[in-house]
Coordinates of C-alpha atoms and ligand atoms in Angstrom, one line a residue:
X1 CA -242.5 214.2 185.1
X2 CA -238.7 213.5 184.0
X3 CA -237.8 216.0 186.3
X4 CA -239.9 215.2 189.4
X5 CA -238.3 211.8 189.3
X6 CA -234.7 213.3 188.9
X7 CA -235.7 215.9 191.9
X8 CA -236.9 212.8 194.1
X9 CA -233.6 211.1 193.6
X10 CA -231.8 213.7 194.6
X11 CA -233.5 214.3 197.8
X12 CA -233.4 210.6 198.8
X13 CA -229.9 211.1 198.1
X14 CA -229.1 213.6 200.1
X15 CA -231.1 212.6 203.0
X16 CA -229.3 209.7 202.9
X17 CA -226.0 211.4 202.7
X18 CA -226.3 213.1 205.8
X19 CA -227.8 210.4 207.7
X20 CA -225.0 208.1 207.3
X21 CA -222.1 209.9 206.0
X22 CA -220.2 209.9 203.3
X23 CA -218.8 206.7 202.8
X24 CA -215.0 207.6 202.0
X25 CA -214.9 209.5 205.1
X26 CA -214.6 207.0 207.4
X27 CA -212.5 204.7 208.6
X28 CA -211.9 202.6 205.6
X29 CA -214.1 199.0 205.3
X30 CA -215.1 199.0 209.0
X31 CA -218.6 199.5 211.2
X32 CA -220.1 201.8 213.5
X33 CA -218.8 201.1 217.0
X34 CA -221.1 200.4 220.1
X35 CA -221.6 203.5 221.3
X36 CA -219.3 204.2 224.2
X37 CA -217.2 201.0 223.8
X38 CA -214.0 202.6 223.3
X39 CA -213.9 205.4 226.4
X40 CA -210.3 206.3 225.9
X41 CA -211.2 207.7 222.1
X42 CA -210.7 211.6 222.0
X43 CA -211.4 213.5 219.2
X44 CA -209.0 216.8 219.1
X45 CA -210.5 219.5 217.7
X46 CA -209.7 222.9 216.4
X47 CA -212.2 225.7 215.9
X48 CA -215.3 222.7 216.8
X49 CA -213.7 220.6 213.9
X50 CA -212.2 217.1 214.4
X51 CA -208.9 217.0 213.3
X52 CA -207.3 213.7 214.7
X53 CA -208.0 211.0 217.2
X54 CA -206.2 210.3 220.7
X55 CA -206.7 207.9 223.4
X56 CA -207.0 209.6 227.2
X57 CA -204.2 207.4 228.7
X58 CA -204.5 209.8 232.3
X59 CA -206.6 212.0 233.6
X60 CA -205.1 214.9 232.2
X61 CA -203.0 213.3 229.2
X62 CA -204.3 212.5 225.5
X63 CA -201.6 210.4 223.5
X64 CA -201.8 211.1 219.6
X65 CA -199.6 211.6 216.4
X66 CA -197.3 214.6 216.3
X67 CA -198.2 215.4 212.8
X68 CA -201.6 216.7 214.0
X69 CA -200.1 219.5 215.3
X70 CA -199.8 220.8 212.2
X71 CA -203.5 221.4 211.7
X72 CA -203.7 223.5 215.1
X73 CA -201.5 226.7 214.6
X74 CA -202.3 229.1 217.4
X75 CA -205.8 228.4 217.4
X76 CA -208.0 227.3 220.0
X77 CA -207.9 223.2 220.3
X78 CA -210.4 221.4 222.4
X79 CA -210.5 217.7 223.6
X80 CA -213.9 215.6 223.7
X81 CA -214.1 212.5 225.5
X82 CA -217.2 210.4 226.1
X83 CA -218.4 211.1 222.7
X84 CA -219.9 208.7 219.9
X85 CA -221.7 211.2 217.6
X86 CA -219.7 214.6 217.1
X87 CA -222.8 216.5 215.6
X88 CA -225.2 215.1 218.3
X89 CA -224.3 216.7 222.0
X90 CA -225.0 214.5 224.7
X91 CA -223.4 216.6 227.8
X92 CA -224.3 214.3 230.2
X93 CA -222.2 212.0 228.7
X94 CA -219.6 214.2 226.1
X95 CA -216.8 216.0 228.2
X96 CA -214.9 219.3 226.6
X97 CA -211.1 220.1 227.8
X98 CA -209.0 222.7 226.8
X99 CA -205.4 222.0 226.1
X100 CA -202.6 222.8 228.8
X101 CA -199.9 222.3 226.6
X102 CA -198.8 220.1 224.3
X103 CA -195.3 217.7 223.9
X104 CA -194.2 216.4 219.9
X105 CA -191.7 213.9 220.3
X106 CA -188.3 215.8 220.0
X107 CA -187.2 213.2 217.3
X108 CA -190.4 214.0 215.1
X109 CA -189.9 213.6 211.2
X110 CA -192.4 215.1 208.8
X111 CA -190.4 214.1 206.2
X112 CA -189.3 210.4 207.2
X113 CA -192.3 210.1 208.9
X114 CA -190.5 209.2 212.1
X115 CA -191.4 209.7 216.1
X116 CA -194.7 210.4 215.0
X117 CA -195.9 210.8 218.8
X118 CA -197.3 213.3 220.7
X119 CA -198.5 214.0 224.8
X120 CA -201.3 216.6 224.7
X121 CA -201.9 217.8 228.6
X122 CA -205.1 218.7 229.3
X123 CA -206.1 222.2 231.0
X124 CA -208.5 220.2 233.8
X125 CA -208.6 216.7 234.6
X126 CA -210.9 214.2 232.9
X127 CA -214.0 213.1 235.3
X128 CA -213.8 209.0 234.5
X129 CA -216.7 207.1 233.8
X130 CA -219.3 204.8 232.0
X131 CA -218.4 207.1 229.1
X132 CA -214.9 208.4 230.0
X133 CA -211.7 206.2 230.6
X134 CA -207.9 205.5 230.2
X135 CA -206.4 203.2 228.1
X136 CA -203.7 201.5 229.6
X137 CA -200.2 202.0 228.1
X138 CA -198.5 198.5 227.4
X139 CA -196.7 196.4 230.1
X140 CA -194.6 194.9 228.0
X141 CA -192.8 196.6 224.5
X142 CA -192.2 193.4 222.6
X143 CA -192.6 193.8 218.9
X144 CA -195.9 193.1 217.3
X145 CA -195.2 189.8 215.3
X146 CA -196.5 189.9 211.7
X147 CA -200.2 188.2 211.3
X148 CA -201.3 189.5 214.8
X149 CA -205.2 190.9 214.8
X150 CA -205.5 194.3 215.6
X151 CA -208.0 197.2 215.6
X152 CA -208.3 201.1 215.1
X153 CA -210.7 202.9 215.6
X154 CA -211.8 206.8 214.5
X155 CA -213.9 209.8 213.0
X156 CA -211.8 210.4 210.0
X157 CA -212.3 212.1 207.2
X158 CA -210.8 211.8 203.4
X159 CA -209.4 215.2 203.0
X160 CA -208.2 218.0 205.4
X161 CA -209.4 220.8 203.6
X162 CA -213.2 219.5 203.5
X163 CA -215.1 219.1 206.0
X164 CA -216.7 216.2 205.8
X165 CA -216.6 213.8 208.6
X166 CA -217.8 209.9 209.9
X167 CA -220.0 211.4 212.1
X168 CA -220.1 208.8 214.5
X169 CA -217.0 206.8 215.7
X170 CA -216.0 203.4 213.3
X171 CA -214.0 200.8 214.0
X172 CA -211.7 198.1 211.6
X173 CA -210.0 195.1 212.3
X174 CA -206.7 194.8 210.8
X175 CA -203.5 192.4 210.3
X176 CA -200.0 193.8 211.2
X177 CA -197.5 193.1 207.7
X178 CA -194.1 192.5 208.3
X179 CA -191.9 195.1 207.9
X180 CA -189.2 193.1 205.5
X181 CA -192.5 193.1 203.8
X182 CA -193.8 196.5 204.0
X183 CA -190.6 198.2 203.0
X184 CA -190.2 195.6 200.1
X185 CA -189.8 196.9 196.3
X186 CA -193.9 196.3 196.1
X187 CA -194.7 197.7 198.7
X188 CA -192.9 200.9 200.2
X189 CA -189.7 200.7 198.7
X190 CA -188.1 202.3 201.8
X191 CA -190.1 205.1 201.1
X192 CA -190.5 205.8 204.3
X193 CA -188.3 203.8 205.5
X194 CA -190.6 201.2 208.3
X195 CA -188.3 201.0 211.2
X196 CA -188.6 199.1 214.7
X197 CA -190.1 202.0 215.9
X198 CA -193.6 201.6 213.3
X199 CA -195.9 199.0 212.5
X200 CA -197.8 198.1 209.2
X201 CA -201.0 197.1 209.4
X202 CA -203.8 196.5 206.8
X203 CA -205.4 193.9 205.1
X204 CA -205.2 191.5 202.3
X205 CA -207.5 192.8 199.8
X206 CA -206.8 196.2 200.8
X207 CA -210.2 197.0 201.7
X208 CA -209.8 198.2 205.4
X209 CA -207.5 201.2 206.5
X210 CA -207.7 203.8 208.8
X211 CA -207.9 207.0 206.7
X212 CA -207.0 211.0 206.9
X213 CA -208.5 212.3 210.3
X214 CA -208.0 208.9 212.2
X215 CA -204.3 209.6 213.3
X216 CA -203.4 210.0 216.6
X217 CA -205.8 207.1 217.2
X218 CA -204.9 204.0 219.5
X219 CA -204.0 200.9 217.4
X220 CA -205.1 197.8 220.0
X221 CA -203.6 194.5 219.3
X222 CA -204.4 191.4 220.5
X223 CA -201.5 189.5 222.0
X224 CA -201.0 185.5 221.8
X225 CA -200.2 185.8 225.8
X226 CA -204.1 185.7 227.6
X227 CA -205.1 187.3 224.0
X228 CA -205.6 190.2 226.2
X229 CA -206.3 193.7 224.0
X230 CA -202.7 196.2 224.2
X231 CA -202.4 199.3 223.0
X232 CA -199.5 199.1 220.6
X233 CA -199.5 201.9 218.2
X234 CA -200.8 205.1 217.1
X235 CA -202.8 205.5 214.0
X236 CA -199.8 207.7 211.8
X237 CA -199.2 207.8 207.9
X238 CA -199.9 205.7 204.8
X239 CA -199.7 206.1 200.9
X240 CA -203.5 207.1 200.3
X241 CA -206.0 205.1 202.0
X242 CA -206.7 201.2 201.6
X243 CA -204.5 200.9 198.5
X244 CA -203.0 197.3 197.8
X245 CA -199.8 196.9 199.2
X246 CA -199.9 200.2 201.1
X247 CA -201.0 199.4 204.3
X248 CA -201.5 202.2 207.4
X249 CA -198.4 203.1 209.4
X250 CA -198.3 203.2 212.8
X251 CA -196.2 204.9 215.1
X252 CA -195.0 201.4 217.7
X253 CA -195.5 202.3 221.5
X254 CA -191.3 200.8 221.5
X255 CA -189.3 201.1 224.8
X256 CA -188.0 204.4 223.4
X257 CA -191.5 206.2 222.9
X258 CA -192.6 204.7 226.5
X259 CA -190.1 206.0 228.4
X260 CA -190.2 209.5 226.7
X261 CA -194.4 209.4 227.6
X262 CA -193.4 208.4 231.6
X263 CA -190.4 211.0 231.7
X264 CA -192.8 214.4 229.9
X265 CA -195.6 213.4 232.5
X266 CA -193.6 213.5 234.9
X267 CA -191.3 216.6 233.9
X268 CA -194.5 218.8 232.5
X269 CA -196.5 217.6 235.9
X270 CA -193.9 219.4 238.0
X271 CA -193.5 222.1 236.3
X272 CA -197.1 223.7 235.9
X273 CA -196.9 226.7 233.5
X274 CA -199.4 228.5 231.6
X275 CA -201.8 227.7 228.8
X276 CA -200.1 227.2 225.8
X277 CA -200.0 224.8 223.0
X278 CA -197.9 226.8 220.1
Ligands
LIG301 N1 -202.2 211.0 208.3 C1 -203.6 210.7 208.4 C2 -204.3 211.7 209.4 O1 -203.8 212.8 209.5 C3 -203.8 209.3 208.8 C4 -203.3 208.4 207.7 C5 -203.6 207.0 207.9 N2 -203.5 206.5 206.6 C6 -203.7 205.2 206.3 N3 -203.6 204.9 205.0 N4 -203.8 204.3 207.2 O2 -205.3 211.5 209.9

């Protein structure tokens, strides 16, 4: 009888494991989006597997984090766009690209964690629609001020080397931390070092974070002008996941990183060579 009972846990268990997801996987402390309310999110896969996020910011140009090109080695990469649900396959909506070629920011850092930016060109263009759009890059490249409400959104997962995914995209509001802050003794201690060029953002009781599997991700901020949502970072680093006083770092969309986004699309536009993305 013992047993049965035991067996009858397990399977309510596991059914409801794979229904929803492991909880750890996700985006830390957020929801489930409306399907299809972020149209710019790409999920960049290698092999079928999600490895990092990206927002479609043209046709044929996905902006993530140049870290996640450590995942792809040689092997085949693929971009989705118009998806909510990775396992479930709505092709009417969902839209598969091959990569062209991709573009790390010269200046990346593994180890300082710097210029954590990178253009992926895509090998057709993107068909935009109800499901399928471009986020706009910002107008203006004015620092985001501490206190400011932002968002990030993503399929991540808690570990690389598991496959475990959020199965459906999740969102989290967060607050940007001030960088005096966030490279104080209690916080990062310089370690890395938070310049102008990145943004902290988390949240007080250090329950929402973005997590391993989110970066590349767009970080949208609201600004005080119109409170209109800007795209202002990209989902990059972080001590662990949702631990107290060590918020996510973001890569910040600066004056520098914008003006090295308009000059590769421009350059790599021109100059159309073959498919490659070593
Ligand atoms: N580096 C991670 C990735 O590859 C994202 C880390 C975000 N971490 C955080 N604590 N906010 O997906």
């Amino acid at each position: 009888m013992d047993s049965l009972i035991w067996m009858l846990f397990l399977a309510v268990k596991i059914i409801f494991f794979t229904a929803r997801g492991c909880a750890c996987t996700e985006i830390i402390g957020g929801r489930e989006v409306k399907p299809h309310s972020r149209p710019y999110m790409a999920s960049i896969q290698v092999n079928k597997q999600h490895v990092c996020g990206g927002a479609l910011i043209t046709r044929r140009w996905v902006l993530t984090a140049a870290h996640c090109k450590e995942f792809w080695k040689n092997r085949k990469i693929e971009v989705i766009l118009g998806a909510h649900s990775l396992s479930k396959m709505q092709e009417e909506k969902q839209q598969v690209l091959e990569v062209k070629n991709c573009s790390p920011h010269p200046q990346f850092n593994w180890k300082r964690q710097e210029s954590d930016i990178m253009l992926v060109q895509l090998a057709g263009e993107a068909v935009l629609n109800m499901y399928v759009s471009t986020l706009k890059l910002p107008k203006s490249t004015d620092d985001v001020k501490a206190g400011t409400k932002c968002s990030v959104a993503g399929w991540g997962r808690t570990n690389p080397e598991i496959q475990n995914l959020s199965d459906t995209l999740k969102e989290v509001n967060l607050t940007v931390i001030g960088r005096k802050v966030c490279n104080s003794k209690a916080y990062y201690n310089y370690n890395p070092f938070i310049t102008k060029d990145m943004i902290c953002a988390g949240d007080k009781k250090a329950r929402k974070d973005s997590c391993k599997g989110d970066s590349g991700g767009p970080l949208i901020c609201i600004t005080k002008f119109r409170r209109k949502k800007v795209y202002k970072g990209i989902i990059s680093t972080g001590d662990g996941c949702a631990k107290p006083k060590k918020p996510g770092i973001y890569t910040r969309l600066s004056e520098k990183f914008l003006n090295w986004i308009n000059e590769t699309i421009t350059v790599k536009t021109q100059h159309d060579n073959k498919l490659s993305c070593a």
